[in-house]
Structure formats: C-alpha cells, structure tokens
XYZ file of C-alpha atoms in Angstrom:
343
model
C -37.162 11.308 -3.390
C -38.200 13.396 -6.365
C -41.088 13.086 -8.841
C -38.836 13.007 -11.914
C -35.095 12.398 -12.263
C -33.785 13.732 -15.570
C -30.522 12.031 -16.528
C -28.562 14.505 -18.672
C -28.272 18.274 -18.420
C -27.987 19.288 -22.065
C -30.609 21.329 -23.854
C -33.030 18.382 -24.101
C -32.729 17.506 -20.427
C -32.978 21.103 -19.213
C -35.861 22.035 -21.530
C -37.788 18.922 -20.470
C -37.090 19.540 -16.779
C -38.412 23.094 -17.088
C -41.564 21.992 -18.923
C -42.243 19.290 -16.303
C -41.653 21.739 -13.467
C -44.098 24.223 -14.994
C -46.677 21.411 -14.943
C -46.142 20.975 -11.216
C -43.549 18.181 -11.054
C -40.704 18.144 -8.544
C -37.671 17.662 -10.829
C -33.995 16.827 -10.312
C -31.410 16.965 -13.143
C -28.311 14.747 -12.926
C -25.400 15.741 -15.176
C -22.022 13.996 -15.468
C -20.193 17.243 -16.348
C -21.381 20.850 -16.347
C -24.877 21.334 -17.711
C -25.010 22.104 -21.411
C -21.305 21.385 -22.036
C -21.786 18.445 -24.417
C -23.389 18.656 -27.853
C -25.404 21.685 -26.688
C -22.271 23.798 -26.126
C -20.571 22.578 -29.299
C -23.518 23.289 -31.606
C -23.960 26.197 -34.014
C -27.529 26.837 -32.848
C -29.136 26.593 -36.281
C -32.913 26.261 -36.539
C -32.851 24.739 -39.981
C -35.399 22.028 -40.766
C -35.518 23.158 -44.394
C -31.797 23.785 -44.891
C -31.043 20.407 -43.278
C -33.252 18.856 -45.992
C -35.252 16.909 -43.436
C -37.963 14.889 -45.132
C -41.504 13.698 -44.516
C -42.643 13.427 -40.918
C -39.249 14.523 -39.576
C -39.468 17.768 -41.594
C -42.954 18.420 -40.205
C -41.621 17.698 -36.707
C -38.801 20.208 -37.222
C -41.075 22.904 -38.636
C -43.476 22.479 -35.701
C -40.585 22.984 -33.295
C -39.261 25.982 -35.245
C -42.709 27.558 -35.023
C -42.678 27.091 -31.244
C -39.387 28.962 -30.862
C -40.572 32.596 -30.538
C -42.938 31.847 -27.660
C -40.539 29.351 -26.063
C -37.700 31.909 -26.099
C -40.000 34.656 -24.786
C -40.912 32.404 -21.850
C -37.247 31.680 -21.081
C -36.305 35.353 -21.328
C -39.151 36.279 -18.975
C -38.137 33.670 -16.397
C -34.365 34.151 -16.662
C -34.055 37.828 -17.560
C -31.400 36.804 -20.097
C -31.036 37.177 -23.859
C -30.841 33.935 -25.858
C -29.510 35.323 -29.131
C -32.601 34.200 -31.047
C -32.406 35.604 -34.593
C -34.688 34.723 -37.479
C -32.053 35.859 -39.968
C -32.970 33.519 -42.810
C -30.688 31.052 -44.559
C -29.087 30.765 -47.945
C -28.453 27.155 -48.968
C -26.190 27.465 -52.034
C -25.285 24.876 -54.632
C -21.788 24.683 -56.119
C -22.317 22.082 -58.856
C -24.359 22.509 -62.030
C -25.931 19.087 -61.596
C -27.140 20.103 -58.138
C -28.388 23.440 -59.446
C -30.519 21.696 -62.041
C -32.040 19.458 -59.361
C -33.108 22.336 -57.079
C -33.929 24.901 -59.789
C -37.579 23.797 -59.756
C -37.841 24.152 -55.973
C -40.317 26.943 -55.032
C -37.655 28.627 -52.872
C -34.874 28.501 -55.468
C -33.177 31.785 -56.349
C -30.483 32.281 -58.987
C -26.929 33.524 -58.526
C -27.840 37.207 -58.847
C -30.747 36.983 -56.443
C -28.543 35.085 -53.982
C -26.094 37.994 -53.982
C -28.930 40.424 -53.347
C -29.882 38.458 -50.246
C -26.242 38.371 -49.072
C -23.356 40.321 -50.580
C -19.858 38.851 -50.785
C -20.779 35.304 -51.792
C -18.096 33.314 -53.604
C -18.008 32.873 -57.383
C -18.510 29.145 -56.876
C -22.152 29.685 -55.907
C -24.432 28.960 -58.871
C -27.766 29.483 -57.138
C -29.376 28.700 -53.803
C -32.479 28.093 -51.790
C -33.646 31.175 -49.885
C -35.178 29.998 -46.593
C -36.447 33.063 -44.729
C -38.038 31.129 -41.849
C -34.920 29.185 -40.895
C -32.793 30.993 -38.333
C -30.609 30.550 -35.278
C -30.246 30.882 -31.557
C -27.021 31.449 -29.646
C -26.784 28.002 -28.064
C -24.370 29.064 -25.323
C -26.524 32.000 -24.242
C -29.537 29.699 -24.433
C -27.807 27.219 -22.132
C -27.249 29.915 -19.513
C -30.875 31.053 -19.792
C -32.098 27.479 -19.366
C -29.943 27.006 -16.272
C -31.099 30.283 -14.725
C -34.723 29.398 -15.496
C -34.355 25.918 -14.013
C -32.914 27.306 -10.802
C -35.640 29.961 -10.609
C -38.185 27.111 -10.682
C -36.363 25.312 -7.822
C -35.278 22.441 -10.056
C -32.461 20.620 -8.278
C -29.364 20.394 -10.490
C -26.606 17.928 -9.649
C -23.613 18.778 -11.840
C -20.453 16.678 -11.876
C -22.502 13.637 -10.869
C -21.734 10.533 -12.883
C -24.460 7.916 -13.280
C -22.742 4.531 -13.110
C -25.788 2.336 -13.555
C -29.551 2.440 -14.004
C -30.616 -0.270 -11.564
C -33.792 -1.971 -12.761
C -35.853 -5.087 -12.464
C -37.841 -6.579 -15.336
C -40.380 -3.757 -15.505
C -39.153 -0.730 -13.562
C -36.137 1.395 -12.760
C -35.417 1.027 -9.047
C -32.754 3.722 -8.611
C -29.568 5.212 -10.055
C -26.115 4.336 -8.774
C -24.154 7.587 -9.014
C -20.995 9.272 -7.755
C -23.276 11.055 -5.272
C -24.730 7.768 -4.014
C -28.106 6.179 -4.721
C -30.676 8.502 -6.335
C -34.341 7.611 -6.625
C -37.374 9.100 -8.316
C -40.891 8.080 -9.223
C -39.997 8.382 -12.906
C -36.874 8.915 -14.972
C -36.119 10.713 -18.237
C -33.082 9.521 -20.191
C -31.585 12.547 -21.989
C -27.955 11.444 -22.146
C -27.265 12.177 -25.820
C -24.117 10.603 -27.251
C -23.351 8.822 -23.941
C -26.649 6.877 -23.905
C -25.108 3.459 -24.627
C -23.033 3.631 -21.445
C -26.285 3.213 -19.515
C -28.675 1.333 -21.817
C -28.170 -0.776 -24.969
C -29.929 1.672 -27.278
C -28.816 2.320 -30.890
C -27.170 5.692 -30.209
C -23.592 6.397 -31.256
C -21.369 9.501 -31.113
C -20.586 11.341 -34.346
C -17.802 13.847 -33.768
C -17.962 17.348 -35.192
C -15.058 19.801 -35.258
C -15.827 23.528 -35.442
C -14.230 26.933 -35.244
C -15.136 30.603 -35.104
C -13.732 33.757 -36.669
C -14.489 37.416 -35.997
C -16.129 39.691 -38.564
C -15.558 43.250 -37.419
C -17.598 44.621 -40.330
C -20.621 42.409 -39.544
C -21.450 42.195 -43.232
C -22.616 38.594 -43.062
C -26.282 38.727 -42.047
C -27.558 35.334 -43.233
C -26.651 31.809 -42.311
C -24.947 30.143 -45.292
C -25.764 26.444 -45.338
C -23.491 25.075 -48.063
C -23.207 21.410 -49.083
C -19.886 20.976 -47.296
C -20.006 23.490 -44.431
C -22.237 25.974 -42.673
C -21.397 29.541 -41.726
C -23.402 31.129 -38.915
C -23.018 34.859 -38.132
C -23.762 35.986 -34.601
C -25.000 39.486 -33.898
C -21.769 40.337 -32.037
C -19.626 39.704 -35.146
C -18.604 36.143 -34.302
C -18.980 33.711 -37.199
C -19.307 30.017 -36.360
C -18.048 27.567 -39.006
C -18.836 23.858 -38.936
C -18.708 20.983 -38.981
C -16.880 17.785 -39.714
C -18.760 14.467 -39.547
C -16.534 11.773 -38.021
C -17.669 8.294 -37.037
C -14.744 7.349 -34.815
C -16.141 7.116 -31.319
C -15.191 9.587 -28.601
C -11.892 10.692 -30.153
C -10.878 13.935 -28.505
C -9.535 17.162 -29.948
C -9.334 19.226 -33.079
C -7.105 18.142 -35.950
C -5.201 20.254 -38.460
C -6.911 18.489 -41.351
C -10.375 18.941 -39.862
C -9.962 22.676 -39.297
C -8.214 23.176 -42.668
C -11.043 21.378 -44.437
C -13.670 23.610 -42.804
C -11.741 26.812 -43.517
C -11.098 25.944 -47.162
C -14.755 25.140 -47.740
C -15.962 28.260 -45.931
C -13.584 30.575 -47.807
C -14.807 29.148 -51.120
C -18.377 30.060 -50.191
C -17.681 33.367 -48.396
C -14.178 34.592 -49.360
C -13.987 37.407 -46.772
C -13.388 34.747 -44.093
C -9.817 34.370 -45.411
C -8.804 37.645 -43.726
C -10.676 37.136 -40.456
C -9.038 36.246 -37.163
C -9.666 32.747 -35.778
C -11.098 33.159 -32.281
C -11.817 29.599 -31.116
C -11.737 25.941 -32.138
C -13.708 23.152 -30.473
C -15.409 19.810 -31.011
C -18.408 17.832 -29.769
C -20.288 14.568 -30.187
C -23.707 14.385 -31.814
C -26.007 11.545 -30.648
C -26.825 9.640 -33.848
C -29.921 7.427 -33.911
C -31.118 5.166 -36.765
C -32.500 7.220 -39.681
C -31.582 10.326 -37.617
C -34.925 10.029 -35.803
C -34.758 10.725 -32.040
C -35.884 8.118 -29.532
C -38.801 9.650 -27.636
C -41.343 8.328 -25.161
C -41.819 4.899 -23.623
C -38.959 2.473 -22.992
C -38.898 -1.178 -21.941
C -39.360 0.007 -18.355
C -42.647 1.469 -17.095
C -41.119 4.483 -15.354
C -38.279 5.323 -17.777
C -38.970 7.762 -20.623
C -36.573 8.288 -23.539
C -35.528 11.685 -24.900
C -32.295 11.052 -26.766
C -30.733 10.624 -30.208
C -31.431 14.106 -31.620
C -28.251 14.014 -33.732
C -27.760 17.331 -35.609
C -31.026 18.908 -34.469
C -31.057 18.936 -30.682
C -31.276 22.728 -30.534
C -34.084 22.821 -33.106
C -36.032 19.927 -31.554
C -35.777 21.099 -27.925
C -39.136 22.921 -27.593
C -41.203 20.186 -29.202
C -39.358 17.420 -27.360
C -39.953 19.104 -24.004
C -43.643 19.573 -24.812
C -44.212 16.043 -26.115
C -42.406 14.350 -23.238
C -44.244 16.503 -20.683
C -47.640 15.919 -22.297
C -46.873 12.196 -22.371
C -45.755 12.012 -18.740
C -48.313 14.367 -17.194
C -51.415 13.861 -19.328
C -50.759 10.614 -21.192
C -51.022 12.426 -24.551
C -49.220 10.915 -27.534
C -49.793 13.288 -30.444
C -46.631 12.480 -32.410
C -45.588 9.440 -34.406
C -42.158 9.860 -32.798
C -43.455 9.035 -29.337
C -42.869 5.319 -28.790
C-alpha cells in the first residue's frame, strides 16, 4: 500500500511524484513503457508561452510556469547531479506573409527584418519581420527526463516501468485499486497522468495528436535562438543538434515517420533557415500529444474522491510541468486551489 499511485511516468507524472514526495508522501509511479518515452521524449523542450500565442488565463498559466523553471531546474540538478540543458536562449517568431506582418507590427515585441537578422544571422529571405521573445527558451527534454528519474529514485519513489494498467477499478465514489500486468495495485489516492492514452482508462475528452520530428547537426553552432515560424519550429541545442518539428496529425495512434511528413518539415525549415539544407540528418521520430478541449489541461478533482487528474497538456507538457506539479501537490496535501484550471 502506498500513499499515492501516479499512473503515467512522463514529465507530468514524474514531476508530480517528486513534488508529492518532497511534501512527505510515499509515492509509486506506474508506467506502461519506459518512463518519459511518450510525448516527453518526443518533444522539442520549448518553454514558449508567448511564441505559442497562448491567450488569456492559459498564457498567464504558462508564464507562471516559465518563471518557475530556473528554481525548479536548480532543485533537480542539486538532487540528481545531472544537467538538464536548460537554456534561456530567447525566441524569434517570424512572419512570412505581409498580411501577418501588418497584424503583428503593432505588437510591443515586434522587430523588423533587419533587427531580426541582428538577433540571429542566416535567416531566410522569406522572413519579413518577427516577434523577439527574450524570456522564452528551452530545456533538453531527454536530459530532463533522466534528471527526473534520478531525482525520483534518490527520493525513494518506487517506479514500476513496463507495467500496463488494464483497468481503474472503482465504485460510485472511489477508486478501489488498479488491475495491472503486475497484479492488483492499491493506494490511498491516485493521480492520472496518462497523457494521450488517457481514454483507455477513463472516458475523458483526451485524444492523441501525432507529431513527426527530426534533427540535424550544426557543426558551426551558428544558430543560437529558437526560431518559431508559422509552419515549423527550429530548436538549437548547445551541442550542435538542431531539432525540427512538428507535424500536427489527427489520425489516432498511427505509427512511424512518413516521407511527406519529414519532407514538409525540412522544406519549411530550409525556407526559414537556409543553412539547414547542407546539414546532416541525425534522427527522425514521432510522438503523440494529449489534446484536451480548448487545449486546456485537465487538472484536479475527478468524479472519484481519491482520483486526481493531471492530463491533457497537449503541446505544452514540458512548459507546464513545474506549475502542474505544484498545483496538484498543493491541492492534494494542503487542499489549496489557487488556479482556475484546478477542477
């Protein structure tokens, strides 16, 4: 028996498990695959509430989480002894159409074509102007995953990888136990952090949206800003890797990369940053984002007294991880509900 069973070992599940453990809870994480190998592994790691053009309360939510990142990363690095690739490199969000340029030209963070090239050399001729977003940045999501796992283990969080949850067994008001490939698992409370696979366990409005991605290698390391274009994003890592993404495909759990998907991403990226044309492709991959209505995550209370929701983060799971972990922990430990996104 454990205090809290976290179902799902992606960034949301791991971050929440760590926050709960640091508040004194005895936590077990159950993951169907390897921890962090779903949307977390496939992501680009952007921290981009402004570049994503989030609006209203969701923008405020994203900015709050972005502001938490430096301290959150410092805590993980202290506990794990590992680098997370956190880099507040700033973002350029270019426009390629005159009609779009006119719309954003009055934005307080708008810069013209010449100023855009001063912020980042080598931009394509198609770029007419951009938003310069110095506070948006990135984290290396795969390094972050390893740091989260090391931290969780250092806190004696029990991690059950390769353990499929077949059913959440419940009565009218409470979850009784989980039927899993490792047998019956029971906790006082449960956190559902199953991302794109949520509907296999509960009838919640979460669906998978596939994204194909690839990376190239930039030996010169001349790209120092994230380029968040209308049709692709280009994310330079400090080791010279450049991550390019991502398609948006509403076709269920269809596996694999396609020639058209990768060609589309490369053509768009080369238009925005032409030097990519001569770079070596190093990897291609895909993942499934958990899409919720209005792209707002499902957080907090469920229809069952001891089941808490932390799912549906769609394109912003990496960005929203610190604030989600804090809000869910505050809610479960102290009964605090300081966000409109907590049910």
